[in-house]
mmCIF file of C-alpha atoms in Angstrom:
data_model
loop_
_atom_site.group_PDB
_atom_site.id
_atom_site.type_symbol
_atom_site.label_atom_id
_atom_site.label_comp_id
_atom_site.label_asym_id
_atom_site.label_seq_id
_atom_site.Cartn_x
_atom_site.Cartn_y
_atom_site.Cartn_z
ATOM 1 C CA MET A 288 -9.545 0.393 63.027
ATOM 2 C CA GLY A 289 -6.190 1.949 64.594
ATOM 3 C CA SER A 290 -2.619 0.644 64.123
ATOM 4 C CA PHE A 291 -1.262 -0.871 60.981
ATOM 5 C CA ARG A 292 1.806 -2.723 60.086
ATOM 6 C CA ILE A 293 3.694 -1.277 56.449
ATOM 7 C CA GLY A 294 1.930 -4.349 53.490
ATOM 8 C CA ASP A 295 -0.682 -4.451 55.739
ATOM 9 C CA GLU A 296 -4.011 -4.467 53.552
ATOM 10 C CA THR A 297 -5.218 -1.427 55.477
ATOM 11 C CA ASP A 298 -1.313 0.198 54.406
ATOM 12 C CA ARG A 299 -2.029 -1.064 50.628
ATOM 13 C CA ALA A 300 -5.446 1.096 51.102
ATOM 14 C CA LEU A 301 -3.873 3.778 52.712
ATOM 15 C CA VAL A 302 -1.327 4.673 50.079
ATOM 16 C CA SER A 303 -4.380 4.073 47.544
ATOM 17 C CA VAL A 304 -6.016 6.652 48.883
ATOM 18 C CA ILE A 305 -2.288 9.061 48.976
ATOM 19 C CA SER A 306 -1.723 8.025 46.018
ATOM 20 C CA HIS A 307 -5.656 9.196 45.112
ATOM 21 C CA GLU A 308 -5.482 12.513 47.170
ATOM 22 C CA LEU A 309 -2.098 13.113 45.463
ATOM 23 C CA GLN A 310 -3.156 12.658 42.051
ATOM 24 C CA ARG A 311 -6.932 14.916 42.540
ATOM 25 C CA CYS A 312 -4.550 17.664 44.314
ATOM 26 C CA ASP A 313 -2.488 17.388 40.445
ATOM 27 C CA MET A 314 -5.755 17.509 38.278
ATOM 28 C CA SER A 315 -7.291 19.930 40.255
ATOM 29 C CA PHE A 316 -3.790 22.408 40.262
ATOM 30 C CA ASN A 317 -3.483 21.934 36.416
ATOM 31 C CA LEU A 318 -7.362 22.842 35.363
ATOM 32 C CA PHE A 319 -6.591 26.435 37.784
ATOM 33 C CA SER A 320 -3.576 26.559 35.576
ATOM 34 C CA SER A 321 -5.018 25.916 32.490
ATOM 35 C CA THR A 322 -7.637 28.465 33.237
ATOM 36 C CA ALA A 323 -5.602 31.523 34.711
ATOM 37 C CA PRO A 324 -5.955 34.596 32.658
ATOM 38 C CA ARG A 325 -2.650 35.461 31.040
ATOM 39 C CA SER A 326 -3.014 39.270 30.374
ATOM 40 C CA ASN A 327 -5.145 42.501 31.524
ATOM 41 C CA GLU A 328 -7.471 42.140 29.302
ATOM 42 C CA GLN A 329 -8.438 38.648 30.205
ATOM 43 C CA VAL A 330 -8.483 39.391 33.929
ATOM 44 C CA GLY A 331 -11.346 42.336 33.453
ATOM 45 C CA ASN A 332 -13.082 39.979 31.049
ATOM 46 C CA GLN A 333 -14.514 37.340 33.064
ATOM 47 C CA SER A 334 -17.667 35.276 32.534
ATOM 48 C CA LEU A 335 -18.899 33.536 36.126
ATOM 49 C CA THR A 336 -18.334 30.787 35.087
ATOM 50 C CA LEU A 337 -15.140 30.670 34.258
ATOM 51 C CA ASN A 338 -14.460 32.854 37.750
ATOM 52 C CA LEU A 339 -16.437 29.774 39.378
ATOM 53 C CA VAL A 340 -13.996 27.255 37.596
ATOM 54 C CA ARG A 341 -10.878 29.427 38.919
ATOM 55 C CA TYR A 342 -11.614 29.444 42.439
ATOM 56 C CA ASN A 343 -13.563 26.189 42.747
ATOM 57 C CA SER A 344 -9.935 24.308 40.519
ATOM 58 C CA TYR A 345 -7.978 26.182 44.271
ATOM 59 C CA ALA A 346 -10.723 25.489 46.924
ATOM 60 C CA MET A 347 -9.873 22.050 45.411
ATOM 61 C CA PHE A 348 -6.039 22.129 44.985
ATOM 62 C CA VAL A 349 -5.320 23.254 48.744
ATOM 63 C CA GLN A 350 -8.162 20.636 49.605
ATOM 64 C CA HIS A 351 -6.601 17.950 48.691
ATOM 65 C CA LEU A 352 -3.024 19.103 49.286
ATOM 66 C CA TYR A 353 -4.366 18.829 52.627
ATOM 67 C CA GLU A 354 -5.390 15.686 53.089
ATOM 68 C CA TYR A 355 -2.894 14.532 51.133
ATOM 69 C CA PHE A 356 -0.627 15.282 54.055
ATOM 70 C CA ILE A 357 -2.691 14.101 56.665
ATOM 71 C CA GLY A 358 -2.693 10.577 55.253
ATOM 72 C CA CYS A 359 1.477 10.586 55.042
ATOM 73 C CA ILE A 360 0.898 11.058 58.783
ATOM 74 C CA LYS A 361 -1.205 8.024 59.420
ATOM 75 C CA ARG A 362 0.901 6.065 57.380
ATOM 76 C CA GLN A 363 4.065 7.760 58.658
ATOM 77 C CA ARG A 364 2.189 7.126 61.875
ATOM 78 C CA ARG A 365 0.521 3.550 61.151
ATOM 79 C CA ASN A 366 -2.262 4.147 62.861
ATOM 80 C CA THR A 367 -5.481 5.470 61.331
ATOM 81 C CA LYS A 368 -7.029 6.739 63.455
ATOM 82 C CA ASP A 369 -7.392 10.884 63.283
ATOM 83 C CA VAL A 370 -4.381 13.043 62.931
ATOM 84 C CA ASN A 371 -4.518 15.774 66.042
ATOM 85 C CA SER A 372 -5.026 19.528 64.967
ATOM 86 C CA LYS A 373 -2.157 20.850 66.684
ATOM 87 C CA ALA A 374 -0.134 17.770 65.644
ATOM 88 C CA ALA A 375 -0.355 17.966 61.761
ATOM 89 C CA GLU A 376 0.459 22.142 62.224
ATOM 90 C CA SER A 377 3.954 20.959 63.691
ATOM 91 C CA LEU A 378 4.139 18.276 61.377
ATOM 92 C CA ILE A 379 3.420 20.804 58.056
ATOM 93 C CA THR A 380 5.414 22.694 59.758
ATOM 94 C CA GLN A 381 8.440 20.562 59.327
ATOM 95 C CA GLU A 382 7.953 19.334 56.012
ATOM 96 C CA VAL A 383 8.717 22.960 54.812
ATOM 97 C CA GLU A 384 11.292 24.343 57.131
ATOM 98 C CA LYS A 385 12.666 20.906 55.751
ATOM 99 C CA ILE A 386 11.823 21.903 52.036
ATOM 100 C CA LEU A 387 13.110 24.926 52.077
ATOM 101 C CA LYS A 388 16.713 23.663 53.983
ATOM 102 C CA LEU A 389 17.122 22.076 50.582
ATOM 103 C CA LYS A 390 16.284 24.447 48.081
ATOM 104 C CA ARG A 391 18.860 25.873 50.197
ATOM 105 C CA THR A 392 21.544 23.149 50.457
ATOM 106 C CA SER A 393 20.995 22.628 46.663
ATOM 107 C CA ILE A 394 22.100 26.238 45.501
ATOM 108 C CA GLU A 395 24.477 26.694 47.570
ATOM 109 C CA GLU A 396 26.491 23.549 46.688
ATOM 110 C CA GLY A 397 25.618 23.790 42.631
ATOM 111 C CA TYR A 398 23.143 21.100 42.190
ATOM 112 C CA ALA A 399 20.099 23.300 41.597
ATOM 113 C CA ASP A 400 17.813 23.094 38.933
ATOM 114 C CA GLU A 401 17.775 26.754 36.756
ATOM 115 C CA SER A 402 14.423 27.852 37.562
ATOM 116 C CA GLU A 403 15.194 26.861 41.239
ATOM 117 C CA ASN A 404 18.412 29.195 41.711
ATOM 118 C CA ASN A 405 17.388 31.919 43.704
ATOM 119 C CA LYS A 406 17.969 31.461 47.812
ATOM 120 C CA PRO A 407 16.876 35.263 48.532
ATOM 121 C CA HIS A 408 13.042 32.587 47.767
ATOM 122 C CA TYR A 409 14.168 30.353 49.982
ATOM 123 C CA GLN A 410 15.903 32.631 52.422
ATOM 124 C CA GLU A 411 12.657 32.618 54.662
ATOM 125 C CA ASN A 412 11.081 30.204 58.033
ATOM 126 C CA CYS A 413 8.137 29.214 57.429
ATOM 127 C CA PRO A 414 5.258 31.515 58.460
ATOM 128 C CA LYS A 415 3.942 31.767 62.151
ATOM 129 C CA TYR A 416 0.367 30.836 61.232
ATOM 130 C CA PHE A 417 0.740 28.861 57.569
ATOM 131 C CA SER A 418 0.106 25.322 59.041
ATOM 132 C CA ARG A 419 -2.742 26.268 61.335
ATOM 133 C CA ASP A 420 -4.435 28.830 57.928
ATOM 134 C CA PHE A 421 -3.561 25.562 55.604
ATOM 135 C CA ARG A 422 -5.823 23.947 57.889
ATOM 136 C CA GLU A 423 -8.543 26.544 59.209
ATOM 137 C CA MET A 424 -8.827 26.727 54.016
ATOM 138 C CA ARG A 425 -9.519 22.907 54.044
ATOM 139 C CA ASN A 426 -12.471 23.204 56.939
ATOM 140 C CA ILE A 427 -13.660 26.280 54.877
ATOM 141 C CA VAL A 428 -13.421 25.230 51.392
ATOM 142 C CA SER A 429 -15.106 21.556 52.805
ATOM 143 C CA HIS A 430 -18.147 22.713 54.339
ATOM 144 C CA ALA A 431 -21.220 25.135 53.901
ATOM 145 C CA ASP A 432 -19.315 27.280 55.749
ATOM 146 C CA TYR A 433 -20.815 31.328 55.211
ATOM 147 C CA GLU A 434 -17.144 32.807 56.238
ATOM 148 C CA ARG A 435 -15.690 31.364 52.754
ATOM 149 C CA ILE A 436 -18.408 34.342 51.063
ATOM 150 C CA ILE A 437 -17.716 36.696 53.677
ATOM 151 C CA GLN A 438 -14.648 37.342 55.426
ATOM 152 C CA LYS A 439 -15.161 37.754 59.360
ATOM 153 C CA LYS A 440 -12.685 36.562 61.768
ATOM 154 C CA ARG A 441 -10.964 33.013 59.744
ATOM 155 C CA ILE A 442 -8.526 34.094 56.531
ATOM 156 C CA ASN A 443 -10.299 33.163 52.960
ATOM 157 C CA LEU A 444 -8.015 31.865 49.960
ATOM 158 C CA THR A 445 -8.367 35.007 48.239
ATOM 159 C CA GLU A 446 -5.574 35.886 51.624
ATOM 160 C CA PHE A 447 -3.990 32.675 51.595
ATOM 161 C CA TYR A 448 -3.303 32.550 48.126
ATOM 162 C CA LYS A 449 -1.777 36.425 48.900
ATOM 163 C CA LYS A 450 -0.441 34.867 51.903
ATOM 164 C CA TYR A 451 2.204 31.332 50.863
ATOM 165 C CA HIS A 452 0.527 30.498 47.595
ATOM 166 C CA LYS A 453 4.175 29.939 47.583
ATOM 167 C CA TYR A 454 4.349 27.235 50.733
ATOM 168 C CA VAL A 455 1.378 25.527 48.847
ATOM 169 C CA PHE A 456 3.189 25.497 45.666
ATOM 170 C CA LEU A 457 6.487 23.991 47.148
ATOM 171 C CA LEU A 458 5.193 20.963 48.991
ATOM 172 C CA PHE A 459 3.013 20.808 45.884
ATOM 173 C CA HIS A 460 6.192 19.797 43.899
ATOM 174 C CA HIS A 461 8.126 18.584 46.799
ATOM 175 C CA ALA A 462 5.118 16.051 46.976
ATOM 176 C CA LYS A 463 4.862 14.724 43.529
ATOM 177 C CA ASP A 464 8.707 14.702 43.607
ATOM 178 C CA SER A 465 8.780 12.492 46.585
ATOM 179 C CA TRP A 466 5.716 10.544 45.426
ATOM 180 C CA THR A 467 5.468 7.968 41.830
ATOM 181 C CA PHE A 468 1.902 8.095 40.505
ATOM 182 C CA THR A 469 2.521 8.756 36.593
ATOM 183 C CA ARG A 470 1.482 5.248 36.182
ATOM 184 C CA GLY A 471 -1.851 5.490 38.352
ATOM 185 C CA ASP A 472 -3.954 4.227 35.476
ATOM 186 C CA LEU A 473 -2.746 1.058 36.388
ATOM 187 C CA ILE A 474 -3.279 0.995 40.351
ATOM 188 C CA ASP A 475 -6.777 -0.540 41.532
ATOM 189 C CA LEU A 476 -8.702 2.233 43.629
ATOM 190 C CA GLY A 477 -11.025 0.474 44.952
ATOM 191 C CA ASP A 478 -14.210 2.244 44.648
ATOM 192 C CA VAL A 479 -12.592 4.457 42.051
ATOM 193 C CA THR A 480 -12.125 1.033 39.442
ATOM 194 C CA SER A 481 -15.583 0.039 40.549
ATOM 195 C CA PHE A 482 -17.572 3.490 39.859
ATOM 196 C CA ASN A 483 -15.793 4.076 36.656
ATOM 197 C CA LYS A 484 -17.253 -0.017 35.853
ATOM 198 C CA ALA A 485 -21.142 0.913 36.454
ATOM 199 C CA ILE A 486 -21.331 3.962 34.655
ATOM 200 C CA TRP A 487 -20.989 2.494 32.354
ATOM 201 C CA ASN A 488 -23.112 -0.791 32.746
#
């Protein structure tokens, strides 16, 4: 396709796709949160099914959050062509830096939410390799890649969670605050809507 104008048919379709990706991201994170262990006893007493649900839901959360931002970049550029990986990494890093700065400013000026009123938590810069590893993690969980199981040279989901959960969580919550989809059930999402009609016919 290529270039488009804000408000045209392609733009409206892309907006629906972006909304859908954020909804998928939100649903994945809610599933992950709802199955998280609440005690040491629960950590030590896990079923394979529950472990898979947790891993899969967090992997899907990462995947859909990344795709949400790719969709936003395409809309910002008004072009549906694939986004160069280096450009995507740069823009995602800028977004993290912007959010960290906004958090610090809101604390300094006294209008931060009580749960976010911890300035040292937002003091550092975006980690150097976060955006690169975010993209790598999306690729690993999206494809049949053996390095998903055996870590060689690439990051795995365990390492990604330990190093970067704070930053993907900031991106996720900022996206939810910036993008209204609470009435998403009223949006015609094309084939998503058609599929749900088809399964009852």
